[in-house]
PDB file of C-alpha atoms in Angstrom:
ATOM      1  CA  UNK A 182     142.268 105.810  43.249  1.00  0.00           C
ATOM      2  CA  UNK A 183     142.701 102.949  45.715  1.00  0.00           C
ATOM      3  CA  UNK A 184     146.324 103.832  46.141  1.00  0.00           C
ATOM      4  CA  UNK A 185     145.455 107.424  46.803  1.00  0.00           C
ATOM      5  CA  UNK A 186     143.017 106.342  49.526  1.00  0.00           C
ATOM      6  CA  UNK A 187     145.615 104.061  51.033  1.00  0.00           C
ATOM      7  CA  UNK A 188     148.128 106.888  51.042  1.00  0.00           C
ATOM      8  CA  UNK A 189     145.604 109.156  52.729  1.00  0.00           C
ATOM      9  CA  UNK A 190     144.864 106.518  55.371  1.00  0.00           C
ATOM     10  CA  UNK A 191     148.554 105.933  56.021  1.00  0.00           C
ATOM     11  CA  UNK A 192     149.170 109.678  56.220  1.00  0.00           C
ATOM     12  CA  UNK A 193     146.203 110.132  58.549  1.00  0.00           C
ATOM     13  CA  UNK A 194     147.312 107.313  60.826  1.00  0.00           C
ATOM     14  CA  UNK A 195     150.889 108.630  60.880  1.00  0.00           C
ATOM     15  CA  UNK A 196     149.627 112.113  61.642  1.00  0.00           C
ATOM     16  CA  UNK A 197     147.360 110.752  64.383  1.00  0.00           C
ATOM     17  CA  UNK A 198     150.215 108.727  65.891  1.00  0.00           C
ATOM     18  CA  UNK A 199     152.473 111.753  65.907  1.00  0.00           C
ATOM     19  CA  UNK A 200     149.726 113.730  67.667  1.00  0.00           C
ATOM     20  CA  UNK A 201     149.021 111.001  70.246  1.00  0.00           C
ATOM     21  CA  UNK A 202     152.652 110.196  71.033  1.00  0.00           C
ATOM     22  CA  UNK A 203     153.303 113.416  72.987  1.00  0.00           C
ATOM     23  CA  UNK A 204     150.015 112.928  74.828  1.00  0.00           C
ATOM     24  CA  UNK A 205     150.979 109.388  75.847  1.00  0.00           C
ATOM     25  CA  UNK A 206     154.438 110.417  76.979  1.00  0.00           C
ATOM     26  CA  UNK A 207     152.952 113.378  78.848  1.00  0.00           C
ATOM     27  CA  UNK A 208     150.473 111.068  80.548  1.00  0.00           C
ATOM     28  CA  UNK A 209     153.244 108.633  81.445  1.00  0.00           C
ATOM     29  CA  UNK A 210     155.343 111.489  82.765  1.00  0.00           C
ATOM     30  CA  UNK A 211     152.442 112.752  84.907  1.00  0.00           C
ATOM     31  CA  UNK A 212     151.778 109.244  86.219  1.00  0.00           C
ATOM     32  CA  UNK A 213     155.449 108.782  87.068  1.00  0.00           C
ATOM     33  CA  UNK A 214     155.555 112.155  88.814  1.00  0.00           C
ATOM     34  CA  UNK A 215     152.371 111.360  90.768  1.00  0.00           C
ATOM     35  CA  UNK A 216     153.856 108.024  91.813  1.00  0.00           C
ATOM     36  CA  UNK A 217     157.066 109.692  93.015  1.00  0.00           C
ATOM     37  CA  UNK A 218     155.077 112.301  94.951  1.00  0.00           C
ATOM     38  CA  UNK A 219     152.957 109.582  96.544  1.00  0.00           C
ATOM     39  CA  UNK A 220     156.085 107.617  97.516  1.00  0.00           C
ATOM     40  CA  UNK A 221     157.621 110.735  99.075  1.00  0.00           C
ATOM     41  CA  UNK A 222     154.404 111.458 100.976  1.00  0.00           C
ATOM     42  CA  UNK A 223     154.206 107.869 102.221  1.00  0.00           C
ATOM     43  CA  UNK A 224     157.839 107.983 103.360  1.00  0.00           C
ATOM     44  CA  UNK A 225     157.260 111.285 105.143  1.00  0.00           C
ATOM     45  CA  UNK A 226     154.165 109.893 106.892  1.00  0.00           C
ATOM     46  CA  UNK A 227     156.059 106.742 107.894  1.00  0.00           C
ATOM     47  CA  UNK A 228     158.914 108.790 109.363  1.00  0.00           C
ATOM     48  CA  UNK A 229     156.431 110.965 111.263  1.00  0.00           C
ATOM     49  CA  UNK A 230     154.657 107.918 112.725  1.00  0.00           C
ATOM     50  CA  UNK A 231     157.979 106.324 113.626  1.00  0.00           C
ATOM     51  CA  UNK A 232     159.070 109.520 115.388  1.00  0.00           C
ATOM     52  CA  UNK A 233     155.792 109.613 117.345  1.00  0.00           C
ATOM     53  CA  UNK A 234     156.231 105.963 118.293  1.00  0.00           C
ATOM     54  CA  UNK A 235     159.794 106.565 119.508  1.00  0.00           C
ATOM     55  CA  UNK A 236     158.569 109.509 121.598  1.00  0.00           C
ATOM     56  CA  UNK A 237     155.796 107.418 123.178  1.00  0.00           C
ATOM     57  CA  UNK A 238     158.183 104.534 123.742  1.00  0.00           C
ATOM     58  CA  UNK A 239     160.695 106.828 125.428  1.00  0.00           C
ATOM     59  CA  UNK A 240     157.946 108.296 127.621  1.00  0.00           C
ATOM     60  CA  UNK A 241     156.668 104.856 128.614  1.00  0.00           C
ATOM     61  CA  UNK A 242     160.101 103.365 129.206  1.00  0.00           C
ATOM     62  CA  UNK A 243     161.780 106.511 130.466  1.00  0.00           C
ATOM     63  CA  UNK A 244     162.152 105.147 133.976  1.00  0.00           C
ATOM     64  CA  UNK A 245     163.477 101.883 132.575  1.00  0.00           C
ATOM     65  CA  UNK A 246     166.996 103.298 132.371  1.00  0.00           C
ATOM     66  CA  UNK A 247     167.047 104.263 136.055  1.00  0.00           C
ATOM     67  CA  UNK A 248     165.620 100.859 137.053  1.00  0.00           C
ATOM     68  CA  UNK A 249     168.327  99.162 135.074  1.00  0.00           C
ATOM     69  CA  UNK A 250     170.970 101.269 136.820  1.00  0.00           C
ATOM     70  CA  UNK A 251     169.547 100.409 140.240  1.00  0.00           C
ATOM     71  CA  UNK A 252     169.434  96.700 139.441  1.00  0.00           C
ATOM     72  CA  UNK A 253     173.027  96.814 138.206  1.00  0.00           C
ATOM     73  CA  UNK A 254     174.116  98.573 141.409  1.00  0.00           C
ATOM     74  CA  UNK A 255     172.330  96.018 143.627  1.00  0.00           C
ATOM     75  CA  UNK A 256     173.826  93.176 141.628  1.00  0.00           C
ATOM     76  CA  UNK A 257     177.334  94.546 142.103  1.00  0.00           C
ATOM     77  CA  UNK A 258     176.749  94.910 145.856  1.00  0.00           C
ATOM     78  CA  UNK A 259     175.514  91.327 146.133  1.00  0.00           C
ATOM     79  CA  UNK A 260     178.468  90.091 144.089  1.00  0.00           C
ATOM     80  CA  UNK A 261     180.944  91.792 146.429  1.00  0.00           C
ATOM     81  CA  UNK A 262     179.177  90.259 149.447  1.00  0.00           C
ATOM     82  CA  UNK A 263     179.297  86.809 147.854  1.00  0.00           C
ATOM     83  CA  UNK A 264     182.982  87.271 147.038  1.00  0.00           C
ATOM     84  CA  UNK A 265     183.774  88.101 150.664  1.00  0.00           C
ATOM     85  CA  UNK A 266     181.800  85.051 151.878  1.00  0.00           C
ATOM     86  CA  UNK A 267     183.658  82.931 149.363  1.00  0.00           C
ATOM     87  CA  UNK A 268     187.032  84.177 150.573  1.00  0.00           C
ATOM     88  CA  UNK A 269     186.078  83.586 154.215  1.00  0.00           C
ATOM     89  CA  UNK A 270     184.696  80.077 153.794  1.00  0.00           C
ATOM     90  CA  UNK A 271     186.802  78.697 150.955  1.00  0.00           C
ATOM     91  CA  UNK A 272     189.470  76.988 153.073  1.00  0.00           C
ATOM     92  CA  UNK A 273     186.955  75.474 155.486  1.00  0.00           C
ATOM     93  CA  UNK A 274     184.753  74.123 152.685  1.00  0.00           C
ATOM     94  CA  UNK A 275     187.730  72.626 150.842  1.00  0.00           C
ATOM     95  CA  UNK A 276     188.990  70.969 154.044  1.00  0.00           C
ATOM     96  CA  UNK A 277     185.543  69.486 154.748  1.00  0.00           C
ATOM     97  CA  UNK A 278     185.209  68.266 151.178  1.00  0.00           C
ATOM     98  CA  UNK A 279     188.640  66.644 151.143  1.00  0.00           C
ATOM     99  CA  UNK A 280     188.013  65.043 154.534  1.00  0.00           C
ATOM    100  CA  UNK A 281     184.694  63.639 153.340  1.00  0.00           C
ATOM    101  CA  UNK A 282     186.195  62.267 150.128  1.00  0.00           C
ATOM    102  CA  UNK A 283     189.385  60.871 151.655  1.00  0.00           C
ATOM    103  CA  UNK A 284     187.889  59.468 154.871  1.00  0.00           C
ATOM    104  CA  UNK A 285     187.019  55.871 154.078  1.00  0.00           C
ATOM    105  CA  UNK A 286     184.906  54.024 156.628  1.00  0.00           C
ATOM    106  CA  UNK A 287     183.943  50.551 155.506  1.00  0.00           C
ATOM    107  CA  UNK A 288     180.393  49.846 156.666  1.00  0.00           C
ATOM    108  CA  UNK A 289     177.545  47.690 155.539  1.00  0.00           C
ATOM    109  CA  UNK A 290     174.782  49.750 154.067  1.00  0.00           C
ATOM    110  CA  UNK A 291     171.574  49.762 156.089  1.00  0.00           C
ATOM    111  CA  UNK A 292     169.524  48.572 153.115  1.00  0.00           C
ATOM    112  CA  UNK A 293     171.701  45.507 152.587  1.00  0.00           C
ATOM    113  CA  UNK A 294     169.920  42.337 153.679  1.00  0.00           C
ATOM    114  CA  UNK A 295     171.715  39.218 154.535  1.00  0.00           C
ATOM    115  CA  UNK A 296     169.792  36.224 153.277  1.00  0.00           C
ATOM    116  CA  UNK A 297     169.628  33.487 155.656  1.00  0.00           C
TER     117      UNK A 297
END
């Protein structure tokens, strides 16, 4: 009689497990699907916000490109002016520099004090 009860309990638990197993897998499947849907929704929202940010950034910095072009143009103009000044004054500056370096005039420095 005890064995019969044990068999019934084992059969009942096996039957119950076989009934619950599809429910657990179905629940896991639904949870996995919900997680995937949530991830997709989050990604879509992130892309939308990023697109809005790029649009606002472009609107705010839209004139930045033209300013950059103007600055580049002014820089090039100043560089050409400096190059022409360099070409005009190069020989004179080099002559003055060489004359200053090579011209040796022995003198006593004004701060030198003769003791005595």
